[in-house]
mmCIF file of C-alpha atoms in Angstrom:
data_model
loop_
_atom_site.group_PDB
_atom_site.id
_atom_site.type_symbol
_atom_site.label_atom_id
_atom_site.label_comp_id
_atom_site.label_asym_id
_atom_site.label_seq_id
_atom_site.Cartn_x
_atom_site.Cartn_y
_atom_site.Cartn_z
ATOM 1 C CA UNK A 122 41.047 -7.674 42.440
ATOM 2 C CA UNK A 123 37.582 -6.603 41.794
ATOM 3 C CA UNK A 124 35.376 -8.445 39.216
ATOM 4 C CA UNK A 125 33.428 -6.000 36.237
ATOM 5 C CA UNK A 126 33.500 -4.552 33.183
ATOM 6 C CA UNK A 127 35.683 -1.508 32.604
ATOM 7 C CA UNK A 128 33.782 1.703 30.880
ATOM 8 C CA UNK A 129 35.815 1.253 27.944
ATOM 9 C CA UNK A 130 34.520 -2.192 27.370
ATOM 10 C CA UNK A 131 30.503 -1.283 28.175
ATOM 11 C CA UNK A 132 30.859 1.688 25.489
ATOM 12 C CA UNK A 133 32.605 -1.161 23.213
ATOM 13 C CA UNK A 134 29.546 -2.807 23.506
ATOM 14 C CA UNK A 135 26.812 -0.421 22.906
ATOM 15 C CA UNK A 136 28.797 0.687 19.453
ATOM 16 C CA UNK A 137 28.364 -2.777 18.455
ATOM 17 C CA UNK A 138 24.547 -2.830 19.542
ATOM 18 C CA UNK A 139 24.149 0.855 17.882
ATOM 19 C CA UNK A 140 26.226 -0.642 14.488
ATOM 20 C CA UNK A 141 23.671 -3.394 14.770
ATOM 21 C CA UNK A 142 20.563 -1.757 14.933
ATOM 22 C CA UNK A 143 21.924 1.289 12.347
ATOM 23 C CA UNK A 144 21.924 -2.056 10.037
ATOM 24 C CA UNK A 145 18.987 -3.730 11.131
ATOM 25 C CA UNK A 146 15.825 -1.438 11.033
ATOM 26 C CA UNK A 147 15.975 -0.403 7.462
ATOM 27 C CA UNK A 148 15.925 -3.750 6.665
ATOM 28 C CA UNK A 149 13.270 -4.645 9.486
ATOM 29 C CA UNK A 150 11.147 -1.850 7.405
ATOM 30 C CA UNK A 151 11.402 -2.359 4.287
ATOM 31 C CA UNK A 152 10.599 -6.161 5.055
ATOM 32 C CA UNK A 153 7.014 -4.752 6.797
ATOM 33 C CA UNK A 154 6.040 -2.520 4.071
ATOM 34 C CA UNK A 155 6.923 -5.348 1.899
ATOM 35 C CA UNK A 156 4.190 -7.497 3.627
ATOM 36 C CA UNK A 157 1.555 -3.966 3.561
ATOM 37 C CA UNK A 158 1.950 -3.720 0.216
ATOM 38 C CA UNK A 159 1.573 -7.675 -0.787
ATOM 39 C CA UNK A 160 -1.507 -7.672 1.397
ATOM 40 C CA UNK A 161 -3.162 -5.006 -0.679
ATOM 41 C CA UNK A 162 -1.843 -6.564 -3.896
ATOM 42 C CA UNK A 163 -4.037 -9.488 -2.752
ATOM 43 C CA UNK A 164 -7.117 -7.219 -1.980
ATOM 44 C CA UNK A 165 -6.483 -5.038 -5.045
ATOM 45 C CA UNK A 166 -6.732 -8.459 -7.216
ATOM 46 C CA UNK A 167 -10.297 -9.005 -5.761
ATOM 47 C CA UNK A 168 -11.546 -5.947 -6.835
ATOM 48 C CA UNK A 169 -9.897 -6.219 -9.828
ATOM 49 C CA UNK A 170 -11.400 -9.713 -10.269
ATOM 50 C CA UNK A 171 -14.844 -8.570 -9.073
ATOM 51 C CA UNK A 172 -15.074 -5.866 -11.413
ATOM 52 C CA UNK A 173 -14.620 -8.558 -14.311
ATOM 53 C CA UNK A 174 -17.448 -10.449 -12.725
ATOM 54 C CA UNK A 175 -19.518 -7.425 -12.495
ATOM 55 C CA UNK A 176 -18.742 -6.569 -16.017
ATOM 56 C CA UNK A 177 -20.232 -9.887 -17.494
ATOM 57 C CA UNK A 178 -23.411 -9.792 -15.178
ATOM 58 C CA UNK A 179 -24.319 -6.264 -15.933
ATOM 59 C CA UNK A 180 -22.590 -5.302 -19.136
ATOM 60 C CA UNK A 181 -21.379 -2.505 -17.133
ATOM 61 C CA UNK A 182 -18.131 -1.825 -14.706
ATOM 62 C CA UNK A 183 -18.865 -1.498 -10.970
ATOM 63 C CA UNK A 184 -19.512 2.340 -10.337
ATOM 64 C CA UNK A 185 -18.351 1.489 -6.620
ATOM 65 C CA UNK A 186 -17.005 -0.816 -4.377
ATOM 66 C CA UNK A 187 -19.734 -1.713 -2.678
ATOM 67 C CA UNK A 188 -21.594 -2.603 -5.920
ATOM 68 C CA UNK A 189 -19.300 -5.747 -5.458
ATOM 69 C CA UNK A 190 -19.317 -9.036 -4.219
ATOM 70 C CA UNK A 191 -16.107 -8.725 -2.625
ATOM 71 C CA UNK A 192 -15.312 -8.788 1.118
ATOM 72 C CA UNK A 193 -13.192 -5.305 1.853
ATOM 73 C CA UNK A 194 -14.378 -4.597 5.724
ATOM 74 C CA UNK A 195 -12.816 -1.763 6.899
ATOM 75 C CA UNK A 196 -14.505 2.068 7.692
ATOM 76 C CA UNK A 197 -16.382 3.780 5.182
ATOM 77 C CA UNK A 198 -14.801 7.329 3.821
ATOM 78 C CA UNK A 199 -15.595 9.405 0.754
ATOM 79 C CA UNK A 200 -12.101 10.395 0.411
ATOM 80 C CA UNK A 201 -8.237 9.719 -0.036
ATOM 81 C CA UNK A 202 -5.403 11.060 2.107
ATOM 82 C CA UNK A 203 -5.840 14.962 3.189
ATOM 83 C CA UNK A 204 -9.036 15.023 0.745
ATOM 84 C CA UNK A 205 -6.583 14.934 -2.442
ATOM 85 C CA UNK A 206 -8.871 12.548 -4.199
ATOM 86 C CA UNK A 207 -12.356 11.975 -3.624
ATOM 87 C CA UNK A 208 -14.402 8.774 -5.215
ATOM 88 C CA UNK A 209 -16.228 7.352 -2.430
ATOM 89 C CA UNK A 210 -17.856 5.461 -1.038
ATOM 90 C CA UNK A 211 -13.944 3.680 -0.390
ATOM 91 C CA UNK A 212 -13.248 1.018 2.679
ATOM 92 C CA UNK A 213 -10.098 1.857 5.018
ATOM 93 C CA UNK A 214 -7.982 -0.361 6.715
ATOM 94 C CA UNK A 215 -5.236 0.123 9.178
ATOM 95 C CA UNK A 216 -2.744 1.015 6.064
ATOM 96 C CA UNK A 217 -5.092 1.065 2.873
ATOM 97 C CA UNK A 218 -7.726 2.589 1.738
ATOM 98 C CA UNK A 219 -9.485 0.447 -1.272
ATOM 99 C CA UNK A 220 -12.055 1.583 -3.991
ATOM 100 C CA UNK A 221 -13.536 0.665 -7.000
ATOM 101 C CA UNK A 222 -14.934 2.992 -9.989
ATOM 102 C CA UNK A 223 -15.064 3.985 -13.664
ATOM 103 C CA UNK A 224 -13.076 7.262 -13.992
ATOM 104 C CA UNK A 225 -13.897 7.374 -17.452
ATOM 105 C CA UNK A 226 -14.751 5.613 -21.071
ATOM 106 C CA UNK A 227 -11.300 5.304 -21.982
ATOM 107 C CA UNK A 228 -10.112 4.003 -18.250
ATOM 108 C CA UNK A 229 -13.185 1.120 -17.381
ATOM 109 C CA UNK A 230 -13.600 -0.304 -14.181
ATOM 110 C CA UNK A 231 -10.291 0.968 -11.975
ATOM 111 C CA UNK A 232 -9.389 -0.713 -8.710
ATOM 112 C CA UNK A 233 -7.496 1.010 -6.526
ATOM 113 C CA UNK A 234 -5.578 0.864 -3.000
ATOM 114 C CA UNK A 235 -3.976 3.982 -1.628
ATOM 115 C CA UNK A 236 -1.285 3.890 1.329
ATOM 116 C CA UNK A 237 -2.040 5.714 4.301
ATOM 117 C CA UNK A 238 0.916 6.815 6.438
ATOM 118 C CA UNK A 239 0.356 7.166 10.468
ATOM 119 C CA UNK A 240 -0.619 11.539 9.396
ATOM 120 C CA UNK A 241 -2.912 10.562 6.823
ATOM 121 C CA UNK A 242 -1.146 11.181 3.774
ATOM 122 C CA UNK A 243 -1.236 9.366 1.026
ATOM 123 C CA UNK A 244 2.103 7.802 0.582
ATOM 124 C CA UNK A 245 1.388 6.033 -2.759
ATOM 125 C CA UNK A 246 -1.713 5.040 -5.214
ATOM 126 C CA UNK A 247 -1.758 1.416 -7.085
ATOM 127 C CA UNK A 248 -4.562 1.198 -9.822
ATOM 128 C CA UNK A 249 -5.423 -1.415 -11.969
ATOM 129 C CA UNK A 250 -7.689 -0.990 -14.960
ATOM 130 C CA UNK A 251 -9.369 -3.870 -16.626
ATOM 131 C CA UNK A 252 -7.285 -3.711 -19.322
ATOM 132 C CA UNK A 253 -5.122 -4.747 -16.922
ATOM 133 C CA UNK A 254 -2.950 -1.505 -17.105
ATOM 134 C CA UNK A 255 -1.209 -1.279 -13.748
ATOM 135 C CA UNK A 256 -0.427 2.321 -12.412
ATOM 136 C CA UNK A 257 1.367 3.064 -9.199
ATOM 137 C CA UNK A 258 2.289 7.086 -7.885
ATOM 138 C CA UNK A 259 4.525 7.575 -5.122
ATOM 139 C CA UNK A 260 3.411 10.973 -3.835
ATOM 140 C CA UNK A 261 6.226 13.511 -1.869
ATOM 141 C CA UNK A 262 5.452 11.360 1.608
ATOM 142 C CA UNK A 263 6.300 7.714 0.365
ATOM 143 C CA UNK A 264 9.654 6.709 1.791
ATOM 144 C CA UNK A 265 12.648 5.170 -0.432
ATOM 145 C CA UNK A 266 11.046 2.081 0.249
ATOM 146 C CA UNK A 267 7.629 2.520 -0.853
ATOM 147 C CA UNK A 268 8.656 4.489 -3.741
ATOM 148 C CA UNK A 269 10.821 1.476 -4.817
ATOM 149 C CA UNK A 270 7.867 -0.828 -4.360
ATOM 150 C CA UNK A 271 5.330 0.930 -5.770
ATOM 151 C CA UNK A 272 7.677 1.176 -9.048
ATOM 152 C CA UNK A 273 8.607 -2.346 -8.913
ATOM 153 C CA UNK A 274 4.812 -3.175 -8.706
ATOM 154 C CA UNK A 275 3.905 -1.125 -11.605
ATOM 155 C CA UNK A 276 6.483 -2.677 -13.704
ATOM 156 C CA UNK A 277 5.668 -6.151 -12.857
ATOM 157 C CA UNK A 278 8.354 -7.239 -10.801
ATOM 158 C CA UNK A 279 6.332 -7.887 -7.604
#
């Protein structure tokens, strides 16, 4: 008698492999926009913090984020996304791209990190004004995921 596995038995096993996986990767990618987003949270509270240090030195909030003393290295752009919004000078990353302004007198010295899917689009925008107001907009291209964050982020619970 010959020694193997039947067909029945190999297509067993790849169901169970597919089942798996089905299971796994949401999971697997939810956990790595998890870590995206908590990096920028961490960036995002520099520039919030170095707008508050800019404040007190020049009685003034940062106009950009290079007018800070706050280490964002990443490529220079003058725009968000497809172009949507456009603030410059900003710094983008591999998944971010980070900027600091005053929009107006009633919204002082915003920070703000906008995700960048692998098109370009803007998946969602976190701001933080110094009042220390946090906003967060999932546009139409943010997953379940990162809409979920982004409102769990707003509200405090991240």
């Amino acid at each position: 008698m010959k020694k193997g596995f039947t067909l029945i038995e190999l297509l067993v096993v790849v169901l169970i492999i597919g089942i798996l996986s089905a299971v796994a990767l949401p999971q697997y990618t939810k956990a790595v926009e998890k870590a995206r987003m908590s990096n920028a949270i961490s960036v995002l509270s520099s520039i919030y913090k170095a707008q508050q240090v800019y404040y007190l030195a020049n009685n003034q909030y940062a106009q950009k984020l290079d007018d800070l003393d706050v280490g964002v290295t990443g490529e220079d752009v003058d725009a968000v996304g497809d172009g949507v919004v456009a603030f410059g000078p900003l710094k983008k990353t591999q998944d971010f791209i980070f900027g600091a302004w005053t929009m107006t007198t009633n919204v002082p010295g915003m920070a703000s990190a906008s995700r960048i899917d692998a098109n370009g689009h803007v998946a969602y925008v976190m701001m933080m004004t110094m009042g220390g107001t946090r906003f967060c907009n999932a546009s139409a291209y943010a997953t379940d995921a990162q809409s979920k964050l982004c409102a769990d982020w707003r509200d405090g619970k991240i």
